[in-house]
Coordinates of C-alpha atoms in Angstrom, one line a residue:
X1 CA 29.7 2.5 24.8
X2 CA 33.2 3.5 23.6
X3 CA 34.7 2.8 20.3
X4 CA 38.1 1.6 21.7
X5 CA 38.7 -2.0 20.9
X6 CA 41.6 -4.3 21.2
X7 CA 43.2 -5.6 18.0
X8 CA 41.9 -9.0 17.2
X9 CA 39.8 -11.0 14.8
X10 CA 36.0 -10.5 15.1
X11 CA 33.1 -12.8 14.4
X12 CA 31.0 -10.7 11.9
X13 CA 27.6 -11.1 10.3
X14 CA 27.0 -9.5 6.9
X15 CA 23.3 -9.0 5.9
X16 CA 22.7 -9.1 2.2
X17 CA 25.0 -10.3 -0.6
X18 CA 24.6 -7.8 -3.3
X19 CA 27.4 -5.5 -4.5
X20 CA 27.9 -4.0 -1.0
X21 CA 27.7 -7.3 0.9
X22 CA 30.1 -9.1 -1.4
X23 CA 32.9 -6.6 -1.1
X24 CA 32.2 -6.3 2.7
X25 CA 32.7 -10.0 3.1
X26 CA 36.0 -9.9 1.2
X27 CA 37.4 -6.9 3.1
X28 CA 36.4 -8.3 6.5
X29 CA 38.1 -11.6 5.7
X30 CA 41.2 -9.8 4.4
X31 CA 41.4 -8.0 7.7
X32 CA 41.4 -11.4 9.5
X33 CA 37.8 -11.6 10.7
X34 CA 35.6 -14.7 10.5
X35 CA 32.5 -13.8 8.4
X36 CA 29.1 -15.3 7.8
X37 CA 26.9 -13.7 5.1
X38 CA 23.1 -14.0 5.2
X39 CA 21.4 -13.9 1.8
X40 CA 17.6 -14.5 1.6
X41 CA 17.8 -15.4 -2.1
X42 CA 19.4 -18.4 -3.8
X43 CA 22.2 -16.3 -5.5
X44 CA 24.5 -13.4 -4.9
X45 CA 23.9 -10.1 -6.7
X46 CA 21.1 -8.5 -4.8
X47 CA 19.5 -5.7 -6.9
X48 CA 21.1 -7.0 -10.1
X49 CA 19.3 -10.4 -10.0
X50 CA 16.5 -10.0 -12.6
X51 CA 13.2 -11.8 -12.1
X52 CA 9.9 -11.7 -14.1
X53 CA 8.1 -11.9 -10.7
X54 CA 6.4 -8.7 -9.4
X55 CA 4.6 -8.1 -6.1
X56 CA 0.8 -8.7 -6.1
X57 CA 0.4 -5.2 -4.7
X58 CA 1.6 -3.0 -7.6
X59 CA 2.3 0.0 -5.4
X60 CA 4.0 -2.2 -2.7
X61 CA 2.2 -0.5 0.2
X62 CA 0.6 -3.6 1.8
X63 CA 2.8 -4.6 4.7
X64 CA 1.7 -8.2 4.5
X65 CA 2.4 -8.5 0.8
X66 CA 4.8 -11.1 -0.7
X67 CA 8.0 -9.1 -1.2
X68 CA 10.0 -9.4 -4.4
X69 CA 13.4 -7.9 -3.8
X70 CA 14.5 -7.2 -7.4
X71 CA 13.6 -3.8 -8.9
X72 CA 15.4 -4.4 -12.2
X73 CA 13.4 -4.0 -15.4
X74 CA 14.1 -6.0 -18.5
X75 CA 15.6 -3.2 -20.6
X76 CA 17.8 -1.7 -17.9
X77 CA 21.3 -0.7 -18.8
X78 CA 23.8 1.0 -16.5
X79 CA 23.8 4.8 -16.6
X80 CA 27.6 4.9 -16.0
X81 CA 30.3 3.4 -18.2
X82 CA 31.5 0.0 -16.9
X83 CA 35.1 1.3 -16.5
X84 CA 34.3 3.5 -13.5
X85 CA 31.8 1.1 -11.9
X86 CA 34.0 -1.7 -10.8
X87 CA 35.9 -2.3 -7.6
X88 CA 39.4 -0.9 -7.4
X89 CA 41.3 -4.1 -7.9
X90 CA 38.8 -6.0 -10.0
X91 CA 38.1 -4.0 -13.1
X92 CA 34.7 -4.3 -14.8
X93 CA 36.0 -5.0 -18.3
X94 CA 34.4 -6.6 -21.3
X95 CA 34.2 -10.4 -21.0
X96 CA 36.0 -12.3 -23.7
X97 CA 33.6 -13.8 -26.2
X98 CA 30.5 -13.6 -24.1
X99 CA 28.1 -11.2 -22.4
X100 CA 27.3 -7.6 -23.3
X101 CA 30.3 -5.8 -24.7
X102 CA 28.8 -2.3 -24.6
X103 CA 30.4 0.3 -22.3
X104 CA 27.0 0.8 -20.7
X105 CA 26.0 -2.8 -20.4
X106 CA 22.7 -4.4 -19.4
X107 CA 21.9 -5.7 -16.0
X108 CA 22.9 -9.2 -16.9
X109 CA 26.5 -8.1 -17.5
X110 CA 26.6 -6.5 -14.1
X111 CA 25.3 -9.6 -12.4
X112 CA 28.0 -11.7 -14.2
X113 CA 30.6 -9.3 -13.0
X114 CA 29.5 -9.7 -9.4
X115 CA 29.3 -13.5 -9.8
X116 CA 32.9 -13.5 -11.2
X117 CA 34.0 -11.4 -8.2
X118 CA 32.4 -13.8 -5.8
X119 CA 34.1 -16.7 -7.5
X120 CA 37.5 -15.1 -7.7
X121 CA 37.6 -14.3 -4.0
X122 CA 35.8 -17.5 -2.9
X123 CA 33.0 -15.6 -1.1
X124 CA 30.2 -18.1 -1.6
X125 CA 31.7 -20.5 0.9
X126 CA 30.9 -17.9 3.6
X127 CA 27.3 -17.4 2.7
X128 CA 24.1 -18.9 4.0
X129 CA 21.7 -18.7 1.1
X130 CA 18.0 -18.9 1.3
X131 CA 18.2 -17.5 4.8
X132 CA 16.3 -14.4 6.0
X133 CA 17.4 -12.4 8.9
X134 CA 14.5 -11.8 11.2
X135 CA 16.0 -9.8 14.1
X136 CA 19.3 -8.1 14.9
X137 CA 19.6 -6.7 18.5
X138 CA 22.2 -6.2 21.2
X139 CA 22.5 -9.2 23.5
X140 CA 21.0 -8.4 27.0
X141 CA 23.9 -9.9 28.9
X142 CA 26.6 -8.1 26.8
X143 CA 25.8 -4.8 25.1
X144 CA 28.9 -5.2 22.9
X145 CA 27.6 -8.4 21.2
X146 CA 24.8 -8.9 18.7
X147 CA 22.1 -11.5 18.4
X148 CA 21.1 -12.5 14.9
X149 CA 18.0 -14.5 14.5
X150 CA 17.3 -16.1 11.1
X151 CA 15.1 -18.5 9.3
X152 CA 15.9 -20.6 6.2
X153 CA 13.5 -21.1 3.3
X154 CA 12.9 -24.6 4.6
X155 CA 11.6 -23.2 7.8
X156 CA 14.5 -23.9 10.1
X157 CA 15.1 -21.1 12.6
X158 CA 18.3 -20.2 14.5
X159 CA 20.1 -17.7 16.5
X160 CA 23.8 -16.8 16.5
X161 CA 25.9 -14.3 18.5
X162 CA 28.3 -12.0 16.7
X163 CA 30.9 -9.4 17.7
X164 CA 29.6 -7.2 15.0
X165 CA 26.9 -6.9 12.2
X166 CA 27.4 -5.1 8.9
X167 CA 24.1 -4.2 7.2
X168 CA 24.2 -4.4 3.4
X169 CA 20.5 -5.0 2.6
X170 CA 20.3 -2.3 0.0
X171 CA 17.6 0.3 -0.4
X172 CA 15.6 -0.6 -3.6
X173 CA 12.8 -2.6 -2.1
X174 CA 10.5 -0.3 -0.1
X175 CA 9.0 2.2 -2.5
X176 CA 8.3 5.9 -2.0
X177 CA 5.2 7.3 -3.6
X178 CA 4.3 10.7 -4.9
X179 CA 1.7 12.6 -2.9
X180 CA -1.1 13.5 -5.3
X181 CA -4.3 15.2 -4.0
X182 CA -7.4 13.2 -5.1
X183 CA -5.5 10.1 -6.0
X184 CA -7.7 8.0 -3.6
X185 CA -10.7 8.4 -5.9
X186 CA -8.8 8.3 -9.3
X187 CA -10.0 5.2 -11.1
X188 CA -6.9 4.3 -13.2
X189 CA -4.2 1.8 -12.5
X190 CA -1.1 2.7 -10.5
X191 CA 2.2 0.9 -10.3
X192 CA 5.6 1.7 -8.7
X193 CA 8.7 1.2 -10.9
X194 CA 9.7 -1.5 -8.4
X195 CA 7.1 -3.7 -10.1
X196 CA 7.8 -2.6 -13.6
X197 CA 9.5 -5.2 -15.9
X198 CA 8.2 -4.8 -19.5
X199 CA 5.9 -2.2 -21.3
X200 CA 3.4 -4.7 -22.7
X201 CA 0.8 -3.8 -20.0
X202 CA 0.6 -0.3 -21.4
X203 CA -0.1 -1.1 -25.1
X204 CA -2.1 1.7 -26.7
X205 CA -2.7 3.4 -23.3
X206 CA -2.2 7.0 -22.1
X207 CA 0.4 6.7 -19.3
X208 CA 1.7 9.2 -16.8
X209 CA 5.3 8.6 -15.5
X210 CA 6.1 10.5 -12.3
X211 CA 9.9 11.2 -12.0
X212 CA 12.6 12.1 -14.4
X213 CA 15.7 10.5 -12.8
X214 CA 17.4 7.4 -14.2
X215 CA 14.5 5.0 -13.9
X216 CA 11.9 7.6 -14.9
X217 CA 13.7 8.4 -18.1
X218 CA 14.3 4.8 -19.0
X219 CA 10.9 3.6 -18.2
X220 CA 9.1 6.4 -19.9
X221 CA 11.0 5.8 -23.2
X222 CA 10.4 2.0 -22.8
X223 CA 6.7 2.5 -22.4
X224 CA 6.6 5.0 -25.3
X225 CA 7.5 2.3 -27.7
X226 CA 4.1 0.7 -27.2
X227 CA 1.8 3.3 -25.5
X228 CA -0.4 5.8 -27.2
X229 CA 1.0 8.7 -25.1
X230 CA 3.5 9.0 -22.2
X231 CA 3.3 12.1 -20.0
X232 CA 6.3 12.7 -17.8
X233 CA 5.7 14.6 -14.6
X234 CA 9.0 16.2 -13.5
X235 CA 10.1 18.4 -10.5
X236 CA 13.0 19.5 -12.7
X237 CA 10.9 21.7 -15.0
X238 CA 9.2 25.0 -14.4
X239 CA 5.5 25.0 -13.3
X240 CA 4.3 26.6 -16.5
X241 CA 6.4 24.5 -18.9
X242 CA 5.3 22.0 -21.5
X243 CA 7.3 20.0 -24.0
X244 CA 6.4 17.5 -26.7
X245 CA 8.6 14.9 -28.5
X246 CA 6.9 12.2 -30.6
X247 CA 4.4 10.6 -28.2
X248 CA 6.3 11.9 -25.1
X249 CA 5.0 14.9 -23.2
X250 CA 6.9 16.7 -20.5
X251 CA 5.0 18.4 -17.7
X252 CA 5.8 19.9 -14.2
X253 CA 4.4 18.1 -11.1
X254 CA 0.8 17.0 -10.8
X255 CA -1.7 19.4 -9.2
X256 CA -4.5 16.8 -8.6
X257 CA -6.2 13.7 -9.8
X258 CA -10.0 13.5 -10.4
X259 CA -12.7 10.9 -10.1
X260 CA -13.4 11.1 -13.9
X261 CA -10.0 9.7 -14.7
X262 CA -8.4 13.1 -15.5
X263 CA -5.1 14.3 -14.1
X264 CA -4.3 18.0 -13.8
X265 CA -0.7 19.2 -14.1
X266 CA 0.6 22.5 -12.6
X267 CA 0.9 23.9 -16.1
X268 CA -2.8 23.7 -16.5
X269 CA -2.8 20.7 -18.9
X270 CA -5.5 18.1 -18.3
X271 CA -4.8 14.5 -19.3
X272 CA -7.2 11.5 -19.2
X273 CA -4.9 8.7 -18.3
X274 CA -5.2 4.9 -18.0
X275 CA -2.2 4.4 -15.7
X276 CA 0.3 6.2 -13.5
X277 CA 3.8 4.8 -13.0
X278 CA 5.6 6.1 -9.9
X279 CA 9.3 6.3 -10.6
X280 CA 9.7 8.1 -7.3
X281 CA 12.5 6.2 -5.5
X282 CA 12.7 4.2 -2.3
X283 CA 12.8 4.3 1.4
X284 CA 15.5 2.9 3.7
X285 CA 14.0 0.0 5.5
X286 CA 15.5 -2.2 8.2
X287 CA 12.6 -4.3 9.6
X288 CA 15.0 -6.7 11.3
X289 CA 16.8 -4.1 13.4
X290 CA 15.8 -3.8 17.0
X291 CA 17.8 -1.1 18.9
X292 CA 15.3 0.6 21.2
X293 CA 14.7 3.3 18.7
X294 CA 18.3 4.6 18.7
X295 CA 18.8 4.2 14.9
X296 CA 15.8 5.6 13.1
X297 CA 14.6 6.4 9.6
X298 CA 13.1 9.9 9.4
X299 CA 12.1 11.4 6.1
X300 CA 14.6 8.9 4.6
X301 CA 17.5 10.0 6.9
X302 CA 19.1 7.0 8.7
X303 CA 20.5 8.4 11.9
X304 CA 22.2 9.3 13.9
X305 CA 25.2 8.0 11.9
X306 CA 28.9 9.1 11.9
X307 CA 29.9 9.5 8.2
X308 CA 26.9 7.6 7.0
X309 CA 28.3 4.3 8.5
X310 CA 28.5 4.1 12.3
X311 CA 25.8 4.8 14.9
X312 CA 27.8 6.4 17.7
X313 CA 26.2 4.6 20.6
X314 CA 26.7 1.1 19.0
X315 CA 30.0 1.6 17.0
X316 CA 31.7 -0.4 15.8
X317 CA 29.3 -3.2 16.7
X318 CA 26.9 -2.3 13.9
X319 CA 27.6 -0.5 10.7
X320 CA 25.8 0.3 7.4
X321 CA 27.4 -0.1 4.0
X322 CA 26.0 1.7 1.0
X323 CA 23.5 4.2 2.3
X324 CA 24.7 7.2 0.2
X325 CA 23.3 7.3 -3.3
X326 CA 23.9 9.0 -6.6
X327 CA 27.6 8.3 -6.9
X328 CA 30.2 5.7 -7.6
X329 CA 28.4 2.9 -5.8
X330 CA 30.7 -0.1 -6.0
X331 CA 33.8 2.0 -5.2
X332 CA 32.0 3.5 -2.2
X333 CA 30.9 0.0 -1.0
X334 CA 34.6 -1.0 -1.1
X335 CA 36.1 2.0 0.7
X336 CA 33.4 1.9 3.4
X337 CA 34.0 -1.9 3.9
X338 CA 37.8 -1.3 4.2
X339 CA 37.1 1.2 6.9
X340 CA 34.6 -1.0 8.8
X341 CA 37.0 -4.0 8.6
X342 CA 40.0 -2.0 9.9
X343 CA 38.0 -0.4 12.7
X344 CA 36.8 -3.8 13.9
X345 CA 40.3 -5.2 14.0
X346 CA 41.5 -2.3 16.0
X347 CA 44.0 -1.2 13.3
X348 CA 42.0 2.1 13.0
X349 CA 40.3 3.9 15.9
X350 CA 37.1 5.8 15.8
X351 CA 36.5 9.0 17.8
X352 CA 34.7 8.7 21.1
X353 CA 30.9 8.2 21.1
X354 CA 30.4 11.9 22.1
X355 CA 32.7 13.2 19.4
X356 CA 31.0 11.1 16.7
X357 CA 27.6 12.3 17.8
X358 CA 28.8 15.9 17.9
X359 CA 30.1 15.5 14.3
X360 CA 26.8 13.9 13.1
X361 CA 24.7 16.6 14.6
X362 CA 27.0 19.3 13.1
X363 CA 26.5 17.6 9.7
X364 CA 22.8 17.6 10.0
X365 CA 22.8 21.2 11.1
X366 CA 24.9 22.2 8.1
X367 CA 22.3 20.5 5.8
X368 CA 19.5 22.3 7.5
X369 CA 21.3 25.7 7.2
X370 CA 21.8 25.0 3.4
X371 CA 18.1 24.3 3.1
X372 CA 18.7 20.6 2.1
X373 CA 15.8 18.4 3.2
X374 CA 16.4 15.4 5.4
X375 CA 15.7 13.0 2.6
X376 CA 18.8 14.2 0.8
X377 CA 21.1 13.5 3.8
X378 CA 22.7 10.5 2.0
X379 CA 22.8 12.2 -1.4
X380 CA 26.5 11.7 -2.0
X381 CA 27.7 13.5 -5.1
X382 CA 29.9 16.4 -6.1
X383 CA 28.2 19.7 -7.1
X384 CA 31.2 20.6 -9.3
X385 CA 30.4 17.6 -11.5
X386 CA 26.7 17.3 -11.3
X387 CA 24.3 19.6 -13.2
X388 CA 21.4 18.6 -10.9
X389 CA 23.0 20.5 -8.1
X390 CA 23.7 23.7 -9.9
X391 CA 22.1 25.8 -7.1
X392 CA 24.7 24.7 -4.6
X393 CA 27.7 27.0 -4.0
X394 CA 31.2 25.5 -4.4
X395 CA 31.9 26.2 -0.7
X396 CA 29.1 23.7 0.1
X397 CA 31.0 20.9 -1.4
X398 CA 32.3 19.9 2.0
X399 CA 28.9 18.6 2.7
X400 CA 28.2 16.4 -0.3
X401 CA 31.4 15.8 -2.3
X402 CA 31.8 12.1 -2.9
X403 CA 35.6 12.4 -3.7
X404 CA 36.3 14.2 -0.5
X405 CA 34.3 11.6 1.4
X406 CA 36.1 8.7 -0.3
X407 CA 39.5 10.2 0.3
X408 CA 38.7 11.0 3.9
X409 CA 37.9 7.3 4.6
X410 CA 40.9 6.2 2.6
X411 CA 43.1 8.3 4.8
X412 CA 41.6 6.8 8.0
X413 CA 42.3 3.2 6.9
X414 CA 45.5 4.0 5.0
X415 CA 44.4 2.8 1.6
X416 CA 44.5 4.2 -1.9
X417 CA 42.6 7.4 -2.7
X418 CA 40.0 7.4 -5.5
X419 CA 41.9 7.2 -8.9
X420 CA 41.9 10.5 -10.8
X421 CA 40.8 8.7 -14.0
X422 CA 37.8 7.2 -12.2
X423 CA 36.8 10.6 -10.8
X424 CA 37.2 12.3 -14.2
X425 CA 35.3 9.6 -16.1
X426 CA 32.4 9.8 -13.6
X427 CA 32.1 13.5 -13.9
X428 CA 32.0 13.3 -17.7
X429 CA 29.4 10.5 -17.5
X430 CA 27.1 12.5 -15.3
X431 CA 27.2 15.5 -17.7
X432 CA 26.4 13.1 -20.6
X433 CA 23.3 11.9 -18.7
X434 CA 21.8 15.4 -18.6
X435 CA 23.2 16.9 -21.8
X436 CA 24.0 13.9 -24.0
X437 CA 20.5 13.2 -25.3
X438 CA 18.7 9.9 -25.6
X439 CA 21.8 8.1 -27.1
X440 CA 24.3 9.2 -24.4
X441 CA 25.0 5.5 -23.6
X442 CA 26.1 4.7 -27.2
X443 CA 27.9 7.9 -28.4
X444 CA 31.2 9.1 -26.9
X445 CA 34.3 10.7 -28.1
X446 CA 36.8 9.7 -25.4
X447 CA 38.6 6.8 -27.1
X448 CA 42.1 8.1 -26.2
X449 CA 41.1 8.6 -22.5
X450 CA 39.6 5.1 -22.4
X451 CA 42.9 3.7 -23.8
X452 CA 44.6 5.4 -20.9
X453 CA 42.2 3.8 -18.5
X454 CA 42.8 0.3 -19.9
X455 CA 46.5 1.0 -19.6
X456 CA 45.9 1.5 -15.9
X457 CA 44.0 -1.8 -15.8
X458 CA 46.9 -3.5 -17.5
X459 CA 49.4 -2.1 -14.9
X460 CA 47.1 -3.3 -12.1
X461 CA 47.0 -6.8 -13.5
X462 CA 50.8 -6.9 -14.0
X463 CA 51.3 -5.8 -10.3
X464 CA 48.8 -8.5 -9.2
X465 CA 50.6 -11.1 -11.2
X466 CA 53.9 -10.1 -9.7
X467 CA 52.4 -10.2 -6.2
X468 CA 51.0 -13.7 -6.9

């Protein structure tokens, strides 16, 4: 299958209407395509729609479980300032007289921003709510078209043929779990952060939290307000280290769990714990995708993909928005969507299938040569601004620099590069996460810079008013 297409409007399905799906719908319509969005919930927002409901299987490993798609906990706040989170032409600014005015707002404020975006660009009129996509596959009579089979919450099933499908179903529903020797016979309670909402369950208990990234840090501190002790197991600390702060304890990874309820850490410490909370991330999961095994998920690498978006053999008929993580997510969704929309219209051409596959394989080989595991294939960030990646050499930035990635796509679809202020604000924010202490969200000294950013927002609005 080649990637050469004539310039015309396409009939496109978008699966999932969170932050990625919303901007994908907008960009596709702006490019002249007809679009139908499929959303299994009653509202837009995806990840950011909070619910008290959790799954009956607290580890979410039962394939027949009732799936709850939200992973948001009640106390969640963004770990980036709102100014750098928004789409390029719809700034995420404080809402006048309502909502959460903080620069690192809570999840409700993000959801309201997405709802405002959907309303501003009249996106909901193109969405089929309460509709689950059951199967996406190439049509047998025409390998360039795609069959989408779906079912509504009322039980009505249907099938529709599309020229293209854009997958925006997110990756915060299918949990990854830590491998712990002996855990099968350990008697305590286990839960994945996907099913964590409030700390009440852990009152006066000894709790182990596995993971020290964003959710691990937040949840451990949340639980510490009510628990007897919280022990954090982190890959980021040396195997012989141990730290203590109030009722928080910092350990390296777990060596093994025992039948008597104890857990042994690699620093030799033994803790009798009531519960383990796995803040260990998620797996990419596309249960609806039927493509004869061409696109697979192996150790959390979705592939083969050209630039994280297009499977070479099926491009541009199917594409993925939002696979890369640990970066400027909303901006990435937008720039990827612009690329997909312009490729589908024929305004921008992809390389041949063979060339795309060659580049994808070269990228995977580069990662392997650098010793980067497959599960970090979609880890999109810049080592020059992220202390987590201090072991990478500057010359390796070609593999994982998000700014280079964004600007490469922008060049393809002839749109604006990432703003320098956004890039600068993101890099400062990442350093604050790791070096700013517990209060990094509420203490900053960049008032003058933020004034400059809001000046850019004012110019943007003025230009939009003139265009109107």
